[in-house]
C-alpha cells in the first residue's frame, strides 16, 4: 500500500534520514520504532508531504506522492497525526473532527453528524461540545486520532499517540487502534511505548540515526542485540545478557 | 433560538422603519456610517477574524474600489452601479495579487500585517503621483442625483443601501459559520499545518478569503465615493480606513457573525459620545478609539459578543 | 547619463539620511530581537520625542544636542513603563495582540498630539542649521554629519551593552530562551521592559539629532515607521549592524529614487524593497543576531 524507497533528508550538515526504504502492506499495523532523534518524525513529515526529501520516492497505492502537497495526499487517503497534538483550540471537539470530515463531505450538517459518529468511535461522545483547548492530554490525543479518522483514510500515520498517557489510557487507546485496523484502515505508527508496539504491530522497523537497522516481528526485533544497543547505549546488550545469565 | 429569531426580526423591522423616525441628517449620517463599517468590518473579518490573517492595509481594497468606479464613471461614463461591480472585481484582483504573493511565500502573522500595510502605502504613493487619479488633489464625483446613478436625493437611499450591504455581510457571516469553506478558514486560523494534514488546501482557502474580503471592501469604496462624492489618496489608501475596519470586528468579536455589527455600533456610538463630552477637538475621537483597542485586547479579547455570551450562558465560560 | 557631480552629493545625502533611519531602526530591531514583537508605536514615540526636543528648545532654550541628556532617560523611562504596565499585560503572550496593542498606543499618541498641538508643522532655529561641511566632493549640512557619526556611536554603544555587560547577557538569554532564562532566576518581565526601554531610548537620541534639520508634526511618526520597519527587515530583525547597513541602503535608495523619479514617487522604491525582502528573504541580509 505504502512504499518508501531510498528516502534521504539533510538539515544543513545533519543527516536526519539516510536511504530509508520500507513498505506497509494493506490491512496491517506497522510500527516504526527507534530512540529519540532517530528521524522518525522527519520520515512522517516526508510521507505526508510536509517536507521534501533530498532523494528517494514515496509510492502510495501505486501513485508517486513524493512531491505532492499535504492536502492532496490526504485526499488520496493518507493522513497523519502529530506527536505534539495540534488541536484547533477555539473550536469544539465536534467542530474539530468536522474539519476532517469535510474532506469527504461538503455539507456542514453531514460533516457534523459524521464527526459525532467518529467521536463516539474513539470514546469522545460525552465531550462533543467542549472547546478543544480545555481537553486533557489523553483527550487531545484522542481528538487528534478522531480528526484523522474523520477523513476516512486508507492509511493512518500515528505519531506517538500514546506518549504521556498512563497505563489505563494506553490500554484504552490500544483497543481503539485495533478497532480502527479491524474496520479496514491500514496503520503506520511511531511509538515509544514498547508494550503497545508488542501488542499491536504486525511488523516493526527500527530506525537509528536516520537509518533502518532492523526489521521483523516486534518480538524478534526487540531481542536483536544491536537494537538494544541503539536504545540503551554501547555494551548494553552484553550487560543485559550477563545480568540475565547471573540471575539464572 | 426562538427568542433570538424574534429579536432578529424586531431589530430588522426597527432598521427598516428607522428613516421614518429619524429625521435629522446628522443621525442618518451616523447610522449610515455605522452600517457601512459594520459591512466593511465583516469584509476584514472574513480574512482577519475567520481565517486569522490580520491585515493592516485593508484600505488598499477600499481605495481601489473607490478609484475604480469613480475613474470609470468620470472617464468612460460607466454607470456607478456597474462601477460598483467593477470595483468589486478590481479590488478582488488586487486581493488575489497580494494574497498570491504573500501566501505563496508563506508570510504569516506580523509579516502579513506589515506587507499589507506596505502595499497600501505603495498604492497611496501611486495615487498621489498619477494624473488619472487626480494626484494629491483627488477626484470629485460629478453630481448627477438619481437612484439609477447611485446618488440618492436624501440620506434615506444611502441608508437602505448600507442596510442591504450589512444584511449581505451578515449572510456571509452565517454562511461562513455553516459551511465547509468557513470551517476550513477557522481551522487554518487555529493551526495551519494541522488543517493541511486533514486535507484543507490552506493556500487556496486563504486566497479565496482575501479575494472575497477585498471584493467586499471594494464595494464599500464605491459606496463611500458615491456618498461623499470625493476621494483622495489619503482617504482612499491612508491608514484611517485600514485601522477602523480592523477595530470594528476586534471590538465586536473576531471571527463571529454579529461581531462587526456590534463593534461598529459600539465604536461609533462611543466615539460620538466622546465627541459630545469632550468637544469636537480633532483627533480626540481617535484617541478614544486607540484606548478602546488597548482596553479590548487587555480585558475583553473576545469582544463585546464574548461579554454578552458570558452573561447569557454562565456555563459557557469554562466549556 | 547623470553627472557625477549630481550623483555624488545625492549619494552622500542618502548616506546621511540613512544614518537617521538607522538610528530610528536600531531601537526597533532591539525590541524585535528580544521580545519578538513588532512595535507599531515606534514611529509615534519618535514623534513624541521630537515634540519633547521642540518644547525643551522653544520653551527653555535648551540646545537640541544638549537635550540628549534629558530625552534619552525620559524615553527610556517611558518605554520601560509602557512595556511593563501596558503592552506586557495586554498581550496575554500572543504576538498578534502585541501588534494590536502597539497599534492602539500609536493611535493614542498620534491623536493626542493632534488634539494638543494641532496639525501644524513646527521647526526650531539653531545657529548651526545651515552650516556646511566641505567633504571635498560635496557640501553636507553640519547636523547631518553629526547625525551620521552619532548613528555609528549609538550602534557601538548598543553593541557594547548587549555583548559586554551583565544586562546584555541577561537580554541575550531572554531573547534566546524565555523559559530557560526564567528558570535560572532572570526576571524576564524586567528584562523585557529594559529592552523596550533601551529601544525607545534610542528614539530620544534620534529625536535630538533629527530636529535641527527636520520638523515635527503629529503625523511625522508615520513617515518613519514604515521606513524603520523596512530598514529592520532589510538588515535582519534583531541585528544592529544590519540596521545600520539597512539604514544606509534605504537612505541612498530614497535619495537616488527621488533624483530619478521625483520626490513623491521616489519613496516607492523603499516600499518595493520592503515587499521584496519580506517575500524573498524574510530573515534579512544579516539574519538575526540576538536570537
PDB file of N, CA and C in Angstrom, chain B residues 75-150:
ATOM      1  N   UNK B  75     -14.281  58.947 -16.653  1.00  0.00           N
ATOM      2  CA  UNK B  75     -13.615  58.843 -17.961  1.00  0.00           C
ATOM      3  C   UNK B  75     -14.475  58.154 -19.008  1.00  0.00           C
ATOM      4  N   UNK B  76     -15.261  57.163 -18.595  1.00  0.00           N
ATOM      5  CA  UNK B  76     -15.988  56.393 -19.610  1.00  0.00           C
ATOM      6  C   UNK B  76     -17.498  56.453 -19.413  1.00  0.00           C
ATOM      7  N   UNK B  77     -17.928  57.251 -18.447  1.00  0.00           N
ATOM      8  CA  UNK B  77     -19.353  57.395 -18.212  1.00  0.00           C
ATOM      9  C   UNK B  77     -20.033  56.129 -17.739  1.00  0.00           C
ATOM     10  N   UNK B  78     -19.265  55.221 -17.164  1.00  0.00           N
ATOM     11  CA  UNK B  78     -19.860  53.970 -16.691  1.00  0.00           C
ATOM     12  C   UNK B  78     -20.801  54.243 -15.523  1.00  0.00           C
ATOM     13  N   UNK B  79     -21.964  53.622 -15.597  1.00  0.00           N
ATOM     14  CA  UNK B  79     -22.935  53.763 -14.525  1.00  0.00           C
ATOM     15  C   UNK B  79     -22.328  53.282 -13.196  1.00  0.00           C
ATOM     16  N   UNK B  80     -22.475  54.061 -12.108  1.00  0.00           N
ATOM     17  CA  UNK B  80     -21.838  53.700 -10.830  1.00  0.00           C
ATOM     18  C   UNK B  80     -22.293  52.361 -10.269  1.00  0.00           C
ATOM     19  N   UNK B  81     -23.524  51.940 -10.587  1.00  0.00           N
ATOM     20  CA  UNK B  81     -23.941  50.609 -10.120  1.00  0.00           C
ATOM     21  C   UNK B  81     -23.058  49.543 -10.747  1.00  0.00           C
ATOM     22  N   UNK B  82     -22.836  49.699 -12.063  1.00  0.00           N
ATOM     23  CA  UNK B  82     -21.921  48.773 -12.727  1.00  0.00           C
ATOM     24  C   UNK B  82     -20.497  49.006 -12.224  1.00  0.00           C
ATOM     25  N   UNK B  83     -20.224  50.299 -11.919  1.00  0.00           N
ATOM     26  CA  UNK B  83     -18.923  50.642 -11.373  1.00  0.00           C
ATOM     27  C   UNK B  83     -18.671  49.913 -10.062  1.00  0.00           C
ATOM     28  N   UNK B  84     -19.732  49.725  -9.304  1.00  0.00           N
ATOM     29  CA  UNK B  84     -19.619  49.011  -8.032  1.00  0.00           C
ATOM     30  C   UNK B  84     -19.194  47.549  -8.280  1.00  0.00           C
ATOM     31  N   UNK B  85     -19.770  46.973  -9.329  1.00  0.00           N
ATOM     32  CA  UNK B  85     -19.379  45.606  -9.684  1.00  0.00           C
ATOM     33  C   UNK B  85     -17.914  45.593 -10.133  1.00  0.00           C
ATOM     34  N   UNK B  86     -17.577  46.573 -10.970  1.00  0.00           N
ATOM     35  CA  UNK B  86     -16.192  46.673 -11.435  1.00  0.00           C
ATOM     36  C   UNK B  86     -15.245  46.862 -10.251  1.00  0.00           C
ATOM     37  N   UNK B  87     -15.705  47.653  -9.260  1.00  0.00           N
ATOM     38  CA  UNK B  87     -14.893  47.896  -8.068  1.00  0.00           C
ATOM     39  C   UNK B  87     -14.630  46.592  -7.323  1.00  0.00           C
ATOM     40  N   UNK B  88     -15.696  45.786  -7.205  1.00  0.00           N
ATOM     41  CA  UNK B  88     -15.532  44.502  -6.514  1.00  0.00           C
ATOM     42  C   UNK B  88     -14.526  43.629  -7.259  1.00  0.00           C
ATOM     43  N   UNK B  89     -14.629  43.624  -8.586  1.00  0.00           N
ATOM     44  CA  UNK B  89     -13.715  42.812  -9.387  1.00  0.00           C
ATOM     45  C   UNK B  89     -12.277  43.318  -9.231  1.00  0.00           C
ATOM     46  N   UNK B  90     -12.105  44.634  -9.365  1.00  0.00           N
ATOM     47  CA  UNK B  90     -10.749  45.210  -9.282  1.00  0.00           C
ATOM     48  C   UNK B  90     -10.134  44.957  -7.906  1.00  0.00           C
ATOM     49  N   UNK B  91     -10.917  45.211  -6.863  1.00  0.00           N
ATOM     50  CA  UNK B  91     -10.388  45.017  -5.508  1.00  0.00           C
ATOM     51  C   UNK B  91     -10.113  43.534  -5.253  1.00  0.00           C
ATOM     52  N   UNK B  92     -10.990  42.682  -5.802  1.00  0.00           N
ATOM     53  CA  UNK B  92     -10.756  41.240  -5.670  1.00  0.00           C
ATOM     54  C   UNK B  92      -9.464  40.829  -6.361  1.00  0.00           C
ATOM     55  N   UNK B  93      -9.203  41.439  -7.510  1.00  0.00           N
ATOM     56  CA  UNK B  93      -7.964  41.124  -8.232  1.00  0.00           C
ATOM     57  C   UNK B  93      -6.736  41.569  -7.441  1.00  0.00           C
ATOM     58  N   UNK B  94      -6.828  42.763  -6.858  1.00  0.00           N
ATOM     59  CA  UNK B  94      -5.719  43.228  -6.015  1.00  0.00           C
ATOM     60  C   UNK B  94      -5.522  42.254  -4.852  1.00  0.00           C
ATOM     61  N   UNK B  95      -6.647  41.801  -4.299  1.00  0.00           N
ATOM     62  CA  UNK B  95      -6.572  40.809  -3.224  1.00  0.00           C
ATOM     63  C   UNK B  95      -5.884  39.538  -3.697  1.00  0.00           C
ATOM     64  N   UNK B  96      -6.244  39.105  -4.908  1.00  0.00           N
ATOM     65  CA  UNK B  96      -5.630  37.897  -5.446  1.00  0.00           C
ATOM     66  C   UNK B  96      -4.124  38.073  -5.603  1.00  0.00           C
ATOM     67  N   UNK B  97      -3.721  39.247  -6.067  1.00  0.00           N
ATOM     68  CA  UNK B  97      -2.287  39.517  -6.268  1.00  0.00           C
ATOM     69  C   UNK B  97      -1.541  39.489  -4.931  1.00  0.00           C
ATOM     70  N   UNK B  98      -2.045  40.261  -3.973  1.00  0.00           N
ATOM     71  CA  UNK B  98      -1.369  40.323  -2.664  1.00  0.00           C
ATOM     72  C   UNK B  98      -1.409  38.952  -1.988  1.00  0.00           C
ATOM     73  N   UNK B  99      -2.573  38.315  -2.064  1.00  0.00           N
ATOM     74  CA  UNK B  99      -2.714  37.000  -1.439  1.00  0.00           C
ATOM     75  C   UNK B  99      -1.789  35.989  -2.083  1.00  0.00           C
ATOM     76  N   UNK B 100      -1.748  35.991  -3.407  1.00  0.00           N
ATOM     77  CA  UNK B 100      -0.900  35.020  -4.091  1.00  0.00           C
ATOM     78  C   UNK B 100       0.556  35.177  -3.643  1.00  0.00           C
ATOM     79  N   UNK B 101       1.042  36.429  -3.680  1.00  0.00           N
ATOM     80  CA  UNK B 101       2.436  36.674  -3.299  1.00  0.00           C
ATOM     81  C   UNK B 101       2.682  36.312  -1.832  1.00  0.00           C
ATOM     82  N   UNK B 102       1.828  36.830  -0.943  1.00  0.00           N
ATOM     83  CA  UNK B 102       2.071  36.634   0.489  1.00  0.00           C
ATOM     84  C   UNK B 102       1.951  35.174   0.894  1.00  0.00           C
ATOM     85  N   UNK B 103       0.899  34.526   0.433  1.00  0.00           N
ATOM     86  CA  UNK B 103       0.664  33.168   0.905  1.00  0.00           C
ATOM     87  C   UNK B 103       1.577  32.169   0.202  1.00  0.00           C
ATOM     88  N   UNK B 104       1.904  32.447  -1.048  1.00  0.00           N
ATOM     89  CA  UNK B 104       2.824  31.557  -1.754  1.00  0.00           C
ATOM     90  C   UNK B 104       4.180  31.551  -1.060  1.00  0.00           C
ATOM     91  N   UNK B 105       4.583  32.734  -0.585  1.00  0.00           N
ATOM     92  CA  UNK B 105       5.882  32.819   0.095  1.00  0.00           C
ATOM     93  C   UNK B 105       5.749  32.597   1.602  1.00  0.00           C
ATOM     94  N   UNK B 106       4.581  32.149   2.031  1.00  0.00           N
ATOM     95  CA  UNK B 106       4.428  31.717   3.421  1.00  0.00           C
ATOM     96  C   UNK B 106       4.460  32.816   4.463  1.00  0.00           C
ATOM     97  N   UNK B 107       4.041  34.039   4.099  1.00  0.00           N
ATOM     98  CA  UNK B 107       4.019  35.105   5.102  1.00  0.00           C
ATOM     99  C   UNK B 107       2.868  34.893   6.068  1.00  0.00           C
ATOM    100  N   UNK B 108       3.174  35.035   7.359  1.00  0.00           N
ATOM    101  CA  UNK B 108       2.136  34.869   8.370  1.00  0.00           C
ATOM    102  C   UNK B 108       2.259  35.949   9.418  1.00  0.00           C
ATOM    103  N   UNK B 109       1.223  36.041  10.237  1.00  0.00           N
ATOM    104  CA  UNK B 109       1.249  36.888  11.433  1.00  0.00           C
ATOM    105  C   UNK B 109       1.667  38.316  11.142  1.00  0.00           C
ATOM    106  N   UNK B 110       2.665  38.767  11.926  1.00  0.00           N
ATOM    107  CA  UNK B 110       3.093  40.149  11.835  1.00  0.00           C
ATOM    108  C   UNK B 110       3.602  40.496  10.445  1.00  0.00           C
ATOM    109  N   UNK B 111       4.251  39.531   9.786  1.00  0.00           N
ATOM    110  CA  UNK B 111       4.813  39.813   8.470  1.00  0.00           C
ATOM    111  C   UNK B 111       3.703  40.079   7.458  1.00  0.00           C
ATOM    112  N   UNK B 112       2.611  39.337   7.577  1.00  0.00           N
ATOM    113  CA  UNK B 112       1.499  39.572   6.669  1.00  0.00           C
ATOM    114  C   UNK B 112       0.913  40.955   6.934  1.00  0.00           C
ATOM    115  N   UNK B 113       0.774  41.315   8.205  1.00  0.00           N
ATOM    116  CA  UNK B 113       0.247  42.634   8.555  1.00  0.00           C
ATOM    117  C   UNK B 113       1.119  43.726   7.938  1.00  0.00           C
ATOM    118  N   UNK B 114       2.440  43.541   8.045  1.00  0.00           N
ATOM    119  CA  UNK B 114       3.361  44.560   7.525  1.00  0.00           C
ATOM    120  C   UNK B 114       3.280  44.674   6.012  1.00  0.00           C
ATOM    121  N   UNK B 115       3.166  43.529   5.331  1.00  0.00           N
ATOM    122  CA  UNK B 115       3.192  43.603   3.872  1.00  0.00           C
ATOM    123  C   UNK B 115       1.897  44.240   3.351  1.00  0.00           C
ATOM    124  N   UNK B 116       0.771  44.004   4.023  1.00  0.00           N
ATOM    125  CA  UNK B 116      -0.456  44.656   3.573  1.00  0.00           C
ATOM    126  C   UNK B 116      -0.345  46.171   3.757  1.00  0.00           C
ATOM    127  N   UNK B 117       0.256  46.554   4.875  1.00  0.00           N
ATOM    128  CA  UNK B 117       0.460  47.981   5.125  1.00  0.00           C
ATOM    129  C   UNK B 117       1.344  48.586   4.033  1.00  0.00           C
ATOM    130  N   UNK B 118       2.415  47.866   3.677  1.00  0.00           N
ATOM    131  CA  UNK B 118       3.340  48.373   2.657  1.00  0.00           C
ATOM    132  C   UNK B 118       2.647  48.478   1.307  1.00  0.00           C
ATOM    133  N   UNK B 119       1.830  47.500   0.961  1.00  0.00           N
ATOM    134  CA  UNK B 119       1.111  47.556  -0.321  1.00  0.00           C
ATOM    135  C   UNK B 119       0.182  48.768  -0.356  1.00  0.00           C
ATOM    136  N   UNK B 120      -0.524  48.992   0.761  1.00  0.00           N
ATOM    137  CA  UNK B 120      -1.430  50.140   0.814  1.00  0.00           C
ATOM    138  C   UNK B 120      -0.644  51.431   0.613  1.00  0.00           C
ATOM    139  N   UNK B 121       0.546  51.468   1.196  1.00  0.00           N
ATOM    140  CA  UNK B 121       1.382  52.660   1.092  1.00  0.00           C
ATOM    141  C   UNK B 121       1.849  52.857  -0.353  1.00  0.00           C
ATOM    142  N   UNK B 122       2.223  51.769  -1.007  1.00  0.00           N
ATOM    143  CA  UNK B 122       2.630  51.852  -2.422  1.00  0.00           C
ATOM    144  C   UNK B 122       1.479  52.418  -3.247  1.00  0.00           C
ATOM    145  N   UNK B 123       0.284  51.914  -3.019  1.00  0.00           N
ATOM    146  CA  UNK B 123      -0.870  52.400  -3.781  1.00  0.00           C
ATOM    147  C   UNK B 123      -1.158  53.860  -3.472  1.00  0.00           C
ATOM    148  N   UNK B 124      -0.966  54.255  -2.215  1.00  0.00           N
ATOM    149  CA  UNK B 124      -1.200  55.662  -1.862  1.00  0.00           C
ATOM    150  C   UNK B 124      -0.233  56.567  -2.620  1.00  0.00           C
ATOM    151  N   UNK B 125       1.033  56.152  -2.653  1.00  0.00           N
ATOM    152  CA  UNK B 125       2.027  56.957  -3.366  1.00  0.00           C
ATOM    153  C   UNK B 125       1.694  57.007  -4.860  1.00  0.00           C
ATOM    154  N   UNK B 126       1.306  55.856  -5.409  1.00  0.00           N
ATOM    155  CA  UNK B 126       0.956  55.830  -6.831  1.00  0.00           C
ATOM    156  C   UNK B 126      -0.233  56.747  -7.110  1.00  0.00           C
ATOM    157  N   UNK B 127      -1.253  56.667  -6.264  1.00  0.00           N
ATOM    158  CA  UNK B 127      -2.443  57.503  -6.473  1.00  0.00           C
ATOM    159  C   UNK B 127      -2.081  58.980  -6.374  1.00  0.00           C
ATOM    160  N   UNK B 128      -1.077  59.266  -5.553  1.00  0.00           N
ATOM    161  CA  UNK B 128      -0.619  60.632  -5.377  1.00  0.00           C
ATOM    162  C   UNK B 128       0.135  61.142  -6.595  1.00  0.00           C
ATOM    163  N   UNK B 129       0.677  60.215  -7.390  1.00  0.00           N
ATOM    164  CA  UNK B 129       1.639  60.607  -8.417  1.00  0.00           C
ATOM    165  C   UNK B 129       1.069  60.616  -9.826  1.00  0.00           C
ATOM    166  N   UNK B 130      -0.096  60.012 -10.020  1.00  0.00           N
ATOM    167  CA  UNK B 130      -0.595  59.915 -11.386  1.00  0.00           C
ATOM    168  C   UNK B 130      -1.715  60.909 -11.665  1.00  0.00           C
ATOM    169  N   UNK B 131      -1.854  61.207 -12.948  1.00  0.00           N
ATOM    170  CA  UNK B 131      -2.841  62.203 -13.330  1.00  0.00           C
ATOM    171  C   UNK B 131      -4.252  61.632 -13.311  1.00  0.00           C
ATOM    172  N   UNK B 132      -4.389  60.367 -13.760  1.00  0.00           N
ATOM    173  CA  UNK B 132      -5.746  59.833 -13.882  1.00  0.00           C
ATOM    174  C   UNK B 132      -6.405  59.577 -12.532  1.00  0.00           C
ATOM    175  N   UNK B 133      -5.613  59.612 -11.457  1.00  0.00           N
ATOM    176  CA  UNK B 133      -6.213  59.510 -10.128  1.00  0.00           C
ATOM    177  C   UNK B 133      -6.410  60.899  -9.523  1.00  0.00           C
ATOM    178  N   UNK B 134      -6.060  61.930 -10.296  1.00  0.00           N
ATOM    179  CA  UNK B 134      -6.198  63.282  -9.782  1.00  0.00           C
ATOM    180  C   UNK B 134      -5.082  63.682  -8.835  1.00  0.00           C
ATOM    181  N   UNK B 135      -4.081  62.838  -8.698  1.00  0.00           N
ATOM    182  CA  UNK B 135      -2.934  63.148  -7.823  1.00  0.00           C
ATOM    183  C   UNK B 135      -3.389  63.448  -6.418  1.00  0.00           C
ATOM    184  N   UNK B 136      -2.656  64.338  -5.762  1.00  0.00           N
ATOM    185  CA  UNK B 136      -2.977  64.682  -4.388  1.00  0.00           C
ATOM    186  C   UNK B 136      -4.266  65.485  -4.270  1.00  0.00           C
ATOM    187  N   UNK B 137      -4.715  66.074  -5.391  1.00  0.00           N
ATOM    188  CA  UNK B 137      -5.934  66.894  -5.356  1.00  0.00           C
ATOM    189  C   UNK B 137      -7.160  66.015  -5.160  1.00  0.00           C
ATOM    190  N   UNK B 138      -7.091  64.800  -5.680  1.00  0.00           N
ATOM    191  CA  UNK B 138      -8.216  63.884  -5.539  1.00  0.00           C
ATOM    192  C   UNK B 138      -9.205  64.015  -6.689  1.00  0.00           C
ATOM    193  N   UNK B 139     -10.288  63.279  -6.598  1.00  0.00           N
ATOM    194  CA  UNK B 139     -11.303  63.255  -7.655  1.00  0.00           C
ATOM    195  C   UNK B 139     -12.666  63.622  -7.076  1.00  0.00           C
ATOM    196  N   UNK B 140     -13.391  64.436  -7.842  1.00  0.00           N
ATOM    197  CA  UNK B 140     -14.772  64.736  -7.467  1.00  0.00           C
ATOM    198  C   UNK B 140     -15.702  63.896  -8.333  1.00  0.00           C
ATOM    199  N   UNK B 141     -16.658  63.240  -7.704  1.00  0.00           N
ATOM    200  CA  UNK B 141     -17.661  62.512  -8.471  1.00  0.00           C
ATOM    201  C   UNK B 141     -18.676  63.535  -8.944  1.00  0.00           C
ATOM    202  N   UNK B 142     -18.906  63.630 -10.267  1.00  0.00           N
ATOM    203  CA  UNK B 142     -19.844  64.635 -10.769  1.00  0.00           C
ATOM    204  C   UNK B 142     -21.234  64.434 -10.175  1.00  0.00           C
ATOM    205  N   UNK B 143     -21.833  65.541  -9.769  1.00  0.00           N
ATOM    206  CA  UNK B 143     -23.131  65.478  -9.115  1.00  0.00           C
ATOM    207  C   UNK B 143     -24.235  65.263 -10.147  1.00  0.00           C
ATOM    208  N   UNK B 144     -24.846  64.086 -10.132  1.00  0.00           N
ATOM    209  CA  UNK B 144     -25.986  63.807 -11.006  1.00  0.00           C
ATOM    210  C   UNK B 144     -26.950  62.968 -10.176  1.00  0.00           C
ATOM    211  N   UNK B 145     -27.809  63.656  -9.422  1.00  0.00           N
ATOM    212  CA  UNK B 145     -28.642  62.949  -8.458  1.00  0.00           C
ATOM    213  C   UNK B 145     -29.690  62.085  -9.150  1.00  0.00           C
ATOM    214  N   UNK B 146     -29.881  60.916  -8.609  1.00  0.00           N
ATOM    215  CA  UNK B 146     -30.831  59.967  -9.167  1.00  0.00           C
ATOM    216  C   UNK B 146     -30.434  58.580  -8.720  1.00  0.00           C
ATOM    217  N   UNK B 147     -31.401  57.752  -8.365  1.00  0.00           N
ATOM    218  CA  UNK B 147     -31.041  56.459  -7.795  1.00  0.00           C
ATOM    219  C   UNK B 147     -30.314  55.594  -8.812  1.00  0.00           C
ATOM    220  N   UNK B 148     -30.687  55.754 -10.130  1.00  0.00           N
ATOM    221  CA  UNK B 148     -30.021  54.951 -11.165  1.00  0.00           C
ATOM    222  C   UNK B 148     -28.551  55.327 -11.275  1.00  0.00           C
ATOM    223  N   UNK B 149     -28.239  56.475 -10.735  1.00  0.00           N
ATOM    224  CA  UNK B 149     -26.867  56.975 -10.807  1.00  0.00           C
ATOM    225  C   UNK B 149     -26.130  56.760  -9.486  1.00  0.00           C
ATOM    226  N   UNK B 150     -26.742  55.989  -8.589  1.00  0.00           N
ATOM    227  CA  UNK B 150     -26.199  55.733  -7.262  1.00  0.00           C
ATOM    228  C   UNK B 150     -25.898  57.033  -6.515  1.00  0.00           C
TER     229      UNK B 150
END
